[in-house]
Amino acid sequence: MALKYRRYVVGEIKPGMVLGTDALSADGKVMLSAGTVFTEATIRLLAAWGFDSAIILEDEAVGDEVREKRLSERMLFNAKYEETVSMVRDAFDQIRYFEEVPLKKMQHLSENALLTLTATPGALGYLHSLRDVDNYTFQHSVNVAIISGVLSRWLGDDGERMRDMVLAGLLHDVGKAMVPLEILNKPGQLTPAEMEVMQKHSAYGYEMLKKAKVLAGDVLAGVWQHHERLDGSGYPRGLRGGNILPSARIIAISDIYDAMTSDRIYRLKMTPFHVIKTLFENMFDKLDASMCTIFLNNLKDYFVGTTVELSDGRLAEVIFMDWISWDRLTVRTSDGECIQLGEHAEQKIVRCLQA
Ligand SMILES: [Fe+2]
């Protein structure tokens, strides 16, 4: 099967071609977003910014109509996502100023825009290309809402329970609005004293939300307990095992998955495959093993067929993921070579282009 992406040198790019992955500057800034349809002007810009090549979405296997439909679905998703993130940013400003969560607004967001985003096929894959360091806290809230909703659906939850998980994901970090900005946005490691302040956010969030007296118990527990770990190593209370409610276990998995796949100020983004490995390593003592298994199984299905960029610059399709060791996967390059990747393999995945 032909790969859906191909690298073109800038001179070969024609107007109408679609950029397959974000074009990033040397310092990681997004210069052109994935999905951009090239015009003469954007091709000139790309050359002026010093790019030698770009990855183009080809997908020859599908007709123009399907390609256009996918593209417009993707653009609709992106637009709704950006709008939601900016509303969450306003809500956080409001919380910081008035020390009160605009709950009606958050519930409305959760039941409308966020449920639509959660129901979009391919939503988890789309999130990987929508990263913006300045908006980290707000994007993270939106992402955790979407991932928690998707995970809840994978766990077989009904509509109401899933809606609660989306809301809990959206609200899980509202307490961060009470953390001083110089700590919240500190570019680098926090000192132990700063970490102590930061770790209060789950309790701050819970206290603010509890006052409203309208939220379901599992939403409140999701906020309060999302940093608790089954072996007692979490915070704020060091709860163990059965004292940590299922909603908090869902948020914990979503939170870890999103935090690790995001660009952080002080750490390069990891590919979903590294994250899968980390989740697998933590699932037996810290996280809910049966939920993690369902999450990982679904992710595996999701990522087989994904196009990735290898460390030698070649593009390849993931054709097999091992059930036993999650970091071992087999890819087929655009020139037909099958390579098994693993911890000691020469080739590594440097970027995930599409999921
Ligand atoms: Fe948190």
mmCIF file of C-alpha atoms and ligand atoms in Angstrom:
data_model
loop_
_atom_site.group_PDB
_atom_site.id
_atom_site.type_symbol
_atom_site.label_atom_id
_atom_site.label_comp_id
_atom_site.label_asym_id
_atom_site.label_seq_id
_atom_site.Cartn_x
_atom_site.Cartn_y
_atom_site.Cartn_z
ATOM 1 C CA MET A 1 0.000 0.000 0.000
ATOM 2 C CA ALA A 2 1.304 3.426 -0.865
ATOM 3 C CA LEU A 3 2.146 5.674 2.055
ATOM 4 C CA LYS A 4 -0.082 8.636 2.586
ATOM 5 C CA TYR A 5 2.878 10.979 3.032
ATOM 6 C CA ARG A 6 5.965 11.771 0.981
ATOM 7 C CA ARG A 7 8.817 14.168 1.499
ATOM 8 C CA TYR A 8 9.171 16.743 -1.294
ATOM 9 C CA VAL A 9 12.048 19.145 -1.759
ATOM 10 C CA VAL A 10 10.707 22.685 -1.733
ATOM 11 C CA GLY A 11 11.250 23.156 -5.473
ATOM 12 C CA GLU A 12 8.868 20.252 -6.208
ATOM 13 C CA ILE A 13 5.984 21.548 -4.079
ATOM 14 C CA LYS A 14 3.062 22.811 -6.172
ATOM 15 C CA PRO A 15 0.099 25.024 -5.209
ATOM 16 C CA GLY A 16 -2.794 22.868 -3.988
ATOM 17 C CA MET A 17 -0.565 20.297 -2.270
ATOM 18 C CA VAL A 18 -1.362 19.716 1.389
ATOM 19 C CA LEU A 19 1.251 19.962 4.143
ATOM 20 C CA GLY A 20 1.195 16.647 6.018
ATOM 21 C CA THR A 21 2.873 17.677 9.252
ATOM 22 C CA ASP A 22 3.688 20.937 11.014
ATOM 23 C CA ALA A 23 6.664 22.764 9.541
ATOM 24 C CA LEU A 24 8.721 23.635 12.630
ATOM 25 C CA SER A 25 11.481 26.208 13.043
ATOM 26 C CA ALA A 26 14.768 25.192 14.704
ATOM 27 C CA ASP A 27 13.395 26.269 18.097
ATOM 28 C CA GLY A 28 10.229 24.225 17.668
ATOM 29 C CA LYS A 29 7.839 27.031 16.678
ATOM 30 C CA VAL A 30 5.068 26.015 14.268
ATOM 31 C CA MET A 31 5.667 28.033 11.068
ATOM 32 C CA LEU A 32 2.960 26.310 9.010
ATOM 33 C CA SER A 33 0.383 23.915 10.445
ATOM 34 C CA ALA A 34 -0.350 20.450 9.121
ATOM 35 C CA GLY A 35 -3.289 20.667 6.709
ATOM 36 C CA THR A 36 -2.134 23.958 5.145
ATOM 37 C CA VAL A 37 -2.979 23.956 1.445
ATOM 38 C CA PHE A 38 0.009 25.439 -0.384
ATOM 39 C CA THR A 39 -0.285 28.550 -2.496
ATOM 40 C CA GLU A 40 2.510 30.210 -4.502
ATOM 41 C CA ALA A 41 2.955 32.595 -1.555
ATOM 42 C CA THR A 42 3.280 29.896 1.132
ATOM 43 C CA ILE A 43 5.740 27.934 -1.031
ATOM 44 C CA ARG A 44 7.888 31.093 -1.329
ATOM 45 C CA LEU A 45 7.645 31.616 2.437
ATOM 46 C CA LEU A 46 8.743 28.058 3.113
ATOM 47 C CA ALA A 47 11.836 28.609 0.964
ATOM 48 C CA ALA A 48 12.490 32.004 2.565
ATOM 49 C CA TRP A 49 12.392 30.436 6.044
ATOM 50 C CA GLY A 50 15.159 28.080 4.945
ATOM 51 C CA PHE A 51 13.230 24.817 4.649
ATOM 52 C CA ASP A 52 14.783 22.349 2.182
ATOM 53 C CA SER A 53 11.831 19.977 2.147
ATOM 54 C CA ALA A 54 8.367 19.346 3.579
ATOM 55 C CA ILE A 55 6.195 16.291 4.141
ATOM 56 C CA ILE A 56 3.171 16.290 1.870
ATOM 57 C CA LEU A 57 -0.091 14.427 2.420
ATOM 58 C CA GLU A 58 -0.561 12.380 -0.737
ATOM 59 C CA ASP A 59 -2.971 9.618 0.005
ATOM 60 C CA GLU A 60 -3.248 8.585 -3.616
ATOM 61 C CA ALA A 61 -5.451 5.672 -2.631
ATOM 62 C CA VAL A 62 -8.413 7.976 -2.074
ATOM 63 C CA GLY A 63 -10.182 10.260 -4.482
ATOM 64 C CA ASP A 64 -10.296 14.053 -4.317
ATOM 65 C CA GLU A 65 -13.753 14.000 -2.798
ATOM 66 C CA VAL A 66 -12.740 11.801 0.155
ATOM 67 C CA ARG A 67 -9.527 13.769 0.619
ATOM 68 C CA GLU A 68 -11.424 17.037 0.698
ATOM 69 C CA LYS A 69 -13.964 15.616 3.148
ATOM 70 C CA ARG A 70 -11.198 14.425 5.477
ATOM 71 C CA LEU A 71 -9.446 17.724 5.217
ATOM 72 C CA SER A 72 -12.566 19.684 6.007
ATOM 73 C CA GLU A 73 -13.324 17.377 8.973
ATOM 74 C CA ARG A 74 -9.834 18.003 10.199
ATOM 75 C CA MET A 75 -10.134 21.760 9.736
ATOM 76 C CA LEU A 76 -13.488 21.784 11.540
ATOM 77 C CA PHE A 77 -11.919 19.822 14.401
ATOM 78 C CA ASN A 78 -8.998 22.256 14.577
ATOM 79 C CA ALA A 79 -11.263 25.316 14.533
ATOM 80 C CA LYS A 80 -13.551 23.948 17.253
ATOM 81 C CA TYR A 81 -10.526 22.898 19.275
ATOM 82 C CA GLU A 82 -8.858 26.332 19.068
ATOM 83 C CA GLU A 83 -12.119 28.040 20.015
ATOM 84 C CA THR A 84 -12.538 25.721 23.005
ATOM 85 C CA VAL A 85 -8.960 26.299 24.173
ATOM 86 C CA SER A 86 -9.448 30.058 24.046
ATOM 87 C CA MET A 87 -12.669 29.777 26.074
ATOM 88 C CA VAL A 88 -10.846 27.666 28.656
ATOM 89 C CA ARG A 89 -8.102 30.313 28.765
ATOM 90 C CA ASP A 90 -10.755 32.980 29.532
ATOM 91 C CA ALA A 91 -12.267 30.720 32.189
ATOM 92 C CA PHE A 92 -8.876 30.281 33.886
ATOM 93 C CA ASP A 93 -8.366 34.079 33.874
ATOM 94 C CA GLN A 94 -11.760 34.450 35.473
ATOM 95 C CA ILE A 95 -10.914 31.860 38.152
ATOM 96 C CA ARG A 96 -7.610 33.555 38.928
ATOM 97 C CA TYR A 97 -9.370 36.894 39.326
ATOM 98 C CA PHE A 98 -12.595 35.940 41.107
ATOM 99 C CA GLU A 99 -11.484 32.670 42.775
ATOM 100 C CA GLU A 100 -14.619 31.069 41.447
ATOM 101 C CA VAL A 101 -15.074 28.572 38.602
ATOM 102 C CA PRO A 102 -17.529 29.726 35.871
ATOM 103 C CA LEU A 103 -19.235 26.345 36.101
ATOM 104 C CA LYS A 104 -22.176 27.003 33.768
ATOM 105 C CA LYS A 105 -19.754 27.977 31.013
ATOM 106 C CA MET A 106 -17.548 24.933 31.650
ATOM 107 C CA GLN A 107 -20.539 22.580 31.681
ATOM 108 C CA HIS A 108 -21.796 24.108 28.442
ATOM 109 C CA LEU A 109 -18.375 23.654 26.813
ATOM 110 C CA SER A 110 -18.171 20.112 28.053
ATOM 111 C CA GLU A 111 -21.625 19.123 26.812
ATOM 112 C CA ASN A 112 -21.343 20.783 23.417
ATOM 113 C CA ALA A 113 -17.965 21.485 21.831
ATOM 114 C CA LEU A 114 -16.064 18.869 23.825
ATOM 115 C CA LEU A 115 -18.517 16.041 23.272
ATOM 116 C CA THR A 116 -18.387 16.764 19.526
ATOM 117 C CA LEU A 117 -14.581 16.718 19.587
ATOM 118 C CA THR A 118 -14.598 13.480 21.617
ATOM 119 C CA ALA A 119 -16.902 11.820 19.086
ATOM 120 C CA THR A 120 -14.703 12.789 16.095
ATOM 121 C CA PRO A 121 -13.049 9.687 14.604
ATOM 122 C CA GLY A 122 -9.272 10.077 14.860
ATOM 123 C CA ALA A 123 -9.523 12.691 17.639
ATOM 124 C CA LEU A 124 -6.568 11.299 19.614
ATOM 125 C CA GLY A 125 -4.348 11.456 16.542
ATOM 126 C CA TYR A 126 -5.384 15.035 15.748
ATOM 127 C CA LEU A 127 -4.337 16.166 19.217
ATOM 128 C CA HIS A 128 -0.704 15.323 18.458
ATOM 129 C CA SER A 129 -0.313 18.072 15.920
ATOM 130 C CA LEU A 130 -2.105 20.742 17.933
ATOM 131 C CA ARG A 131 0.499 21.889 20.405
ATOM 132 C CA ASP A 132 1.310 25.373 21.519
ATOM 133 C CA VAL A 133 3.671 25.944 24.450
ATOM 134 C CA ASP A 134 2.035 29.235 25.507
ATOM 135 C CA ASN A 135 -1.356 27.614 25.862
ATOM 136 C CA TYR A 136 -0.148 24.478 27.609
ATOM 137 C CA THR A 137 -2.434 24.498 30.670
ATOM 138 C CA PHE A 138 -5.570 25.279 28.642
ATOM 139 C CA GLN A 139 -4.790 22.815 25.857
ATOM 140 C CA HIS A 140 -3.979 20.189 28.451
ATOM 141 C CA SER A 141 -7.412 20.651 30.080
ATOM 142 C CA VAL A 142 -9.139 20.303 26.711
ATOM 143 C CA ASN A 143 -6.992 17.303 25.741
ATOM 144 C CA VAL A 144 -7.561 15.483 29.035
ATOM 145 C CA ALA A 145 -11.320 16.078 28.630
ATOM 146 C CA ILE A 146 -11.235 14.515 25.140
ATOM 147 C CA ILE A 147 -8.946 11.605 26.087
ATOM 148 C CA SER A 148 -10.980 10.847 29.235
ATOM 149 C CA GLY A 149 -14.178 10.820 27.172
ATOM 150 C CA VAL A 150 -12.623 8.484 24.603
ATOM 151 C CA LEU A 151 -11.212 6.191 27.325
ATOM 152 C CA SER A 152 -14.552 6.138 29.119
ATOM 153 C CA ARG A 153 -16.216 5.073 25.847
ATOM 154 C CA TRP A 154 -13.581 2.358 25.365
ATOM 155 C CA LEU A 155 -14.363 1.149 28.902
ATOM 156 C CA GLY A 156 -17.986 0.714 27.815
ATOM 157 C CA ASP A 157 -19.450 3.567 29.877
ATOM 158 C CA ASP A 158 -22.858 4.926 29.014
ATOM 159 C CA GLY A 159 -23.569 8.443 27.809
ATOM 160 C CA GLU A 160 -24.029 10.068 31.199
ATOM 161 C CA ARG A 161 -20.881 8.570 32.694
ATOM 162 C CA MET A 162 -18.908 9.578 29.606
ATOM 163 C CA ARG A 163 -20.211 13.143 29.888
ATOM 164 C CA ASP A 164 -19.072 13.217 33.525
ATOM 165 C CA MET A 165 -15.596 12.066 32.515
ATOM 166 C CA VAL A 166 -15.329 14.787 29.859
ATOM 167 C CA LEU A 167 -16.328 17.389 32.458
ATOM 168 C CA ALA A 168 -13.945 15.959 35.084
ATOM 169 C CA GLY A 169 -11.129 16.025 32.496
ATOM 170 C CA LEU A 170 -11.905 19.639 31.630
ATOM 171 C CA LEU A 171 -11.938 20.666 35.299
ATOM 172 C CA HIS A 172 -9.144 18.442 36.614
ATOM 173 C CA ASP A 173 -6.537 21.209 36.741
ATOM 174 C CA VAL A 174 -8.721 24.261 37.495
ATOM 175 C CA GLY A 175 -6.854 24.541 40.804
ATOM 176 C CA LYS A 176 -3.799 25.579 38.775
ATOM 177 C CA ALA A 177 -5.501 28.949 38.369
ATOM 178 C CA MET A 178 -4.679 29.463 42.082
ATOM 179 C CA VAL A 179 -0.977 28.653 41.626
ATOM 180 C CA PRO A 180 1.215 31.794 41.205
ATOM 181 C CA LEU A 181 2.009 32.348 37.513
ATOM 182 C CA GLU A 182 5.763 32.458 38.134
ATOM 183 C CA ILE A 183 5.537 28.855 39.377
ATOM 184 C CA LEU A 184 2.957 27.683 36.830
ATOM 185 C CA ASN A 185 4.928 29.041 33.858
ATOM 186 C CA LYS A 186 8.444 28.533 35.215
ATOM 187 C CA PRO A 187 10.698 27.464 32.348
ATOM 188 C CA GLY A 188 12.570 24.680 34.081
ATOM 189 C CA GLN A 189 12.471 22.350 37.054
ATOM 190 C CA LEU A 190 10.557 23.500 40.118
ATOM 191 C CA THR A 191 12.319 23.712 43.476
ATOM 192 C CA PRO A 192 10.932 21.423 46.221
ATOM 193 C CA ALA A 193 9.106 24.412 47.790
ATOM 194 C CA GLU A 194 7.578 25.409 44.436
ATOM 195 C CA MET A 195 6.625 21.804 43.773
ATOM 196 C CA GLU A 196 4.772 21.748 47.090
ATOM 197 C CA VAL A 197 2.711 24.771 46.001
ATOM 198 C CA MET A 198 2.083 23.248 42.568
ATOM 199 C CA GLN A 199 0.900 19.996 44.115
ATOM 200 C CA LYS A 200 -1.828 21.832 45.983
ATOM 201 C CA HIS A 201 -3.715 22.390 42.717
ATOM 202 C CA SER A 202 -5.854 19.255 42.956
ATOM 203 C CA ALA A 203 -7.066 20.173 46.446
ATOM 204 C CA TYR A 204 -7.596 23.849 45.432
ATOM 205 C CA GLY A 205 -9.681 22.712 42.464
ATOM 206 C CA TYR A 206 -11.746 20.341 44.570
ATOM 207 C CA GLU A 207 -12.436 23.008 47.232
ATOM 208 C CA MET A 208 -13.577 25.561 44.639
ATOM 209 C CA LEU A 209 -15.818 23.094 42.795
ATOM 210 C CA LYS A 210 -17.309 21.569 45.945
ATOM 211 C CA LYS A 211 -18.687 24.959 46.948
ATOM 212 C CA ALA A 212 -20.923 25.019 43.869
ATOM 213 C CA LYS A 213 -22.786 21.930 45.193
ATOM 214 C CA VAL A 214 -23.929 20.878 41.736
ATOM 215 C CA LEU A 215 -21.255 18.467 40.549
ATOM 216 C CA ALA A 216 -21.550 14.678 40.701
ATOM 217 C CA GLY A 217 -19.307 12.876 43.200
ATOM 218 C CA ASP A 218 -17.275 11.143 40.505
ATOM 219 C CA VAL A 219 -16.487 14.485 38.822
ATOM 220 C CA LEU A 220 -15.270 15.916 42.150
ATOM 221 C CA ALA A 221 -13.248 12.758 42.883
ATOM 222 C CA GLY A 222 -11.688 12.937 39.407
ATOM 223 C CA VAL A 223 -10.429 16.440 40.207
ATOM 224 C CA TRP A 224 -9.311 15.762 43.784
ATOM 225 C CA GLN A 225 -7.678 12.384 43.277
ATOM 226 C CA HIS A 226 -6.155 12.572 39.798
ATOM 227 C CA HIS A 227 -2.581 12.602 41.172
ATOM 228 C CA GLU A 228 -3.160 9.773 43.655
ATOM 229 C CA ARG A 229 -1.449 6.484 42.722
ATOM 230 C CA LEU A 230 -2.539 2.974 43.689
ATOM 231 C CA ASP A 231 0.735 2.246 45.550
ATOM 232 C CA GLY A 232 0.239 5.307 47.796
ATOM 233 C CA SER A 233 2.966 7.364 46.104
ATOM 234 C CA GLY A 234 0.596 10.087 44.848
ATOM 235 C CA TYR A 235 -0.748 13.313 46.341
ATOM 236 C CA PRO A 236 -2.396 15.160 48.054
ATOM 237 C CA ARG A 237 -3.353 12.404 50.486
ATOM 238 C CA GLY A 238 -1.263 9.399 49.458
ATOM 239 C CA LEU A 239 -4.429 7.320 49.029
ATOM 240 C CA ARG A 240 -4.036 3.649 48.157
ATOM 241 C CA GLY A 241 -5.897 1.085 46.072
ATOM 242 C CA GLY A 242 -9.657 1.018 46.488
ATOM 243 C CA ASN A 243 -9.726 4.502 48.057
ATOM 244 C CA ILE A 244 -8.997 5.960 44.642
ATOM 245 C CA LEU A 245 -12.235 6.131 42.695
ATOM 246 C CA PRO A 246 -12.549 4.921 39.066
ATOM 247 C CA SER A 247 -13.103 8.446 37.721
ATOM 248 C CA ALA A 248 -9.749 9.555 39.173
ATOM 249 C CA ARG A 249 -8.061 6.495 37.646
ATOM 250 C CA ILE A 250 -9.398 7.472 34.212
ATOM 251 C CA ILE A 251 -8.208 11.075 34.581
ATOM 252 C CA ALA A 252 -4.788 9.868 35.818
ATOM 253 C CA ILE A 253 -4.203 7.786 32.677
ATOM 254 C CA SER A 254 -5.400 10.572 30.351
ATOM 255 C CA ASP A 255 -3.345 13.163 32.232
ATOM 256 C CA ILE A 256 -0.118 11.123 31.982
ATOM 257 C CA TYR A 257 -0.714 10.282 28.323
ATOM 258 C CA ASP A 258 -1.305 13.906 27.347
ATOM 259 C CA ALA A 259 1.468 15.405 29.510
ATOM 260 C CA MET A 260 3.997 13.033 27.998
ATOM 261 C CA THR A 261 2.955 13.523 24.379
ATOM 262 C CA SER A 262 2.906 17.334 24.741
ATOM 263 C CA ASP A 263 5.660 19.766 24.040
ATOM 264 C CA ARG A 264 6.811 21.030 27.415
ATOM 265 C CA ILE A 265 9.030 24.008 27.888
ATOM 266 C CA TYR A 266 11.770 21.879 29.351
ATOM 267 C CA ARG A 267 11.391 18.581 27.563
ATOM 268 C CA LEU A 268 11.045 17.432 24.001
ATOM 269 C CA LYS A 269 7.791 15.836 23.065
ATOM 270 C CA MET A 270 7.752 12.047 23.143
ATOM 271 C CA THR A 271 6.091 9.981 20.466
ATOM 272 C CA PRO A 272 2.966 8.049 21.524
ATOM 273 C CA PHE A 273 5.047 4.874 21.303
ATOM 274 C CA HIS A 274 7.369 5.980 24.129
ATOM 275 C CA VAL A 275 4.323 6.911 26.156
ATOM 276 C CA ILE A 276 2.721 3.537 25.571
ATOM 277 C CA LYS A 277 5.873 1.917 26.955
ATOM 278 C CA THR A 278 5.844 4.162 30.050
ATOM 279 C CA LEU A 279 2.174 3.496 30.719
ATOM 280 C CA PHE A 280 2.836 -0.215 30.396
ATOM 281 C CA GLU A 281 5.679 0.026 32.939
ATOM 282 C CA ASN A 282 3.518 1.922 35.440
ATOM 283 C CA MET A 283 0.296 0.043 35.062
ATOM 284 C CA PHE A 284 0.966 -2.705 37.580
ATOM 285 C CA ASP A 285 1.694 -0.645 40.687
ATOM 286 C CA LYS A 286 0.546 2.923 40.176
ATOM 287 C CA LEU A 287 -2.312 2.932 37.669
ATOM 288 C CA ASP A 288 -5.405 0.790 37.174
ATOM 289 C CA ALA A 289 -4.057 -2.212 35.257
ATOM 290 C CA SER A 290 -7.330 -3.269 33.652
ATOM 291 C CA MET A 291 -8.117 0.269 32.454
ATOM 292 C CA CYS A 292 -4.565 0.636 31.138
ATOM 293 C CA THR A 293 -4.855 -2.638 29.253
ATOM 294 C CA ILE A 294 -8.020 -1.471 27.520
ATOM 295 C CA PHE A 295 -6.466 1.931 26.796
ATOM 296 C CA LEU A 296 -3.263 0.407 25.397
ATOM 297 C CA ASN A 297 -5.123 -2.179 23.346
ATOM 298 C CA ASN A 298 -7.220 0.499 21.704
ATOM 299 C CA LEU A 299 -4.201 2.728 21.163
ATOM 300 C CA LYS A 300 -2.433 -0.158 19.510
ATOM 301 C CA ASP A 301 -5.268 -0.554 17.014
ATOM 302 C CA TYR A 302 -5.152 3.167 16.534
ATOM 303 C CA PHE A 303 -1.453 3.385 15.739
ATOM 304 C CA VAL A 304 -1.149 0.426 13.392
ATOM 305 C CA GLY A 305 -1.299 2.093 9.983
ATOM 306 C CA THR A 306 0.217 5.313 11.293
ATOM 307 C CA THR A 307 2.940 6.997 9.249
ATOM 308 C CA VAL A 308 6.113 7.759 11.197
ATOM 309 C CA GLU A 309 9.389 9.505 10.449
ATOM 310 C CA LEU A 310 12.504 7.444 11.229
ATOM 311 C CA SER A 311 15.822 8.790 12.480
ATOM 312 C CA ASP A 312 17.339 8.471 8.995
ATOM 313 C CA GLY A 313 14.596 10.729 7.596
ATOM 314 C CA ARG A 314 12.662 7.973 5.820
ATOM 315 C CA LEU A 315 8.909 7.705 6.187
ATOM 316 C CA ALA A 316 7.392 4.372 7.152
ATOM 317 C CA GLU A 317 4.066 2.809 8.048
ATOM 318 C CA VAL A 318 3.546 0.949 11.335
ATOM 319 C CA ILE A 319 2.440 -2.548 10.337
ATOM 320 C CA PHE A 320 2.683 -4.482 13.605
ATOM 321 C CA MET A 321 2.806 -3.744 17.348
ATOM 322 C CA ASP A 322 3.868 -6.431 19.763
ATOM 323 C CA TRP A 323 1.376 -7.364 22.483
ATOM 324 C CA ILE A 324 4.062 -8.328 24.994
ATOM 325 C CA SER A 325 6.626 -5.535 24.617
ATOM 326 C CA TRP A 326 4.856 -2.396 23.631
ATOM 327 C CA ASP A 327 7.875 -0.527 22.368
ATOM 328 C CA ARG A 328 8.591 -3.198 19.772
ATOM 329 C CA LEU A 329 6.975 -2.509 16.501
ATOM 330 C CA THR A 330 7.516 -3.305 12.874
ATOM 331 C CA VAL A 331 7.403 -0.661 10.182
ATOM 332 C CA ARG A 332 7.546 -0.774 6.402
ATOM 333 C CA THR A 333 9.412 2.072 4.739
ATOM 334 C CA SER A 334 8.271 3.789 1.569
ATOM 335 C CA ASP A 335 10.946 1.802 -0.326
ATOM 336 C CA GLY A 336 9.484 -1.490 0.943
ATOM 337 C CA GLU A 337 11.955 -2.408 3.694
ATOM 338 C CA CYS A 338 10.449 -3.978 6.839
ATOM 339 C CA ILE A 339 12.298 -2.949 10.001
ATOM 340 C CA GLN A 340 11.706 -4.128 13.553
ATOM 341 C CA LEU A 341 12.147 -1.238 15.945
ATOM 342 C CA GLY A 342 12.972 -1.649 19.602
ATOM 343 C CA GLU A 343 15.096 -0.270 22.375
ATOM 344 C CA HIS A 344 18.363 -1.431 20.803
ATOM 345 C CA ALA A 345 17.481 -0.971 17.146
ATOM 346 C CA GLU A 346 19.556 1.435 15.109
ATOM 347 C CA GLN A 347 16.520 3.261 13.763
ATOM 348 C CA LYS A 348 14.207 5.214 16.033
ATOM 349 C CA ILE A 349 10.890 6.906 15.489
ATOM 350 C CA VAL A 350 11.402 10.640 15.710
ATOM 351 C CA ARG A 351 7.939 11.780 14.787
ATOM 352 C CA CYS A 352 4.454 10.433 14.418
ATOM 353 C CA LEU A 353 2.817 11.994 11.353
ATOM 354 C CA GLN A 354 -0.667 10.673 11.456
ATOM 355 C CA ALA A 355 -2.741 8.514 13.713
HETATM 356 FE FE FE B 1 -3.040 17.919 37.705
#
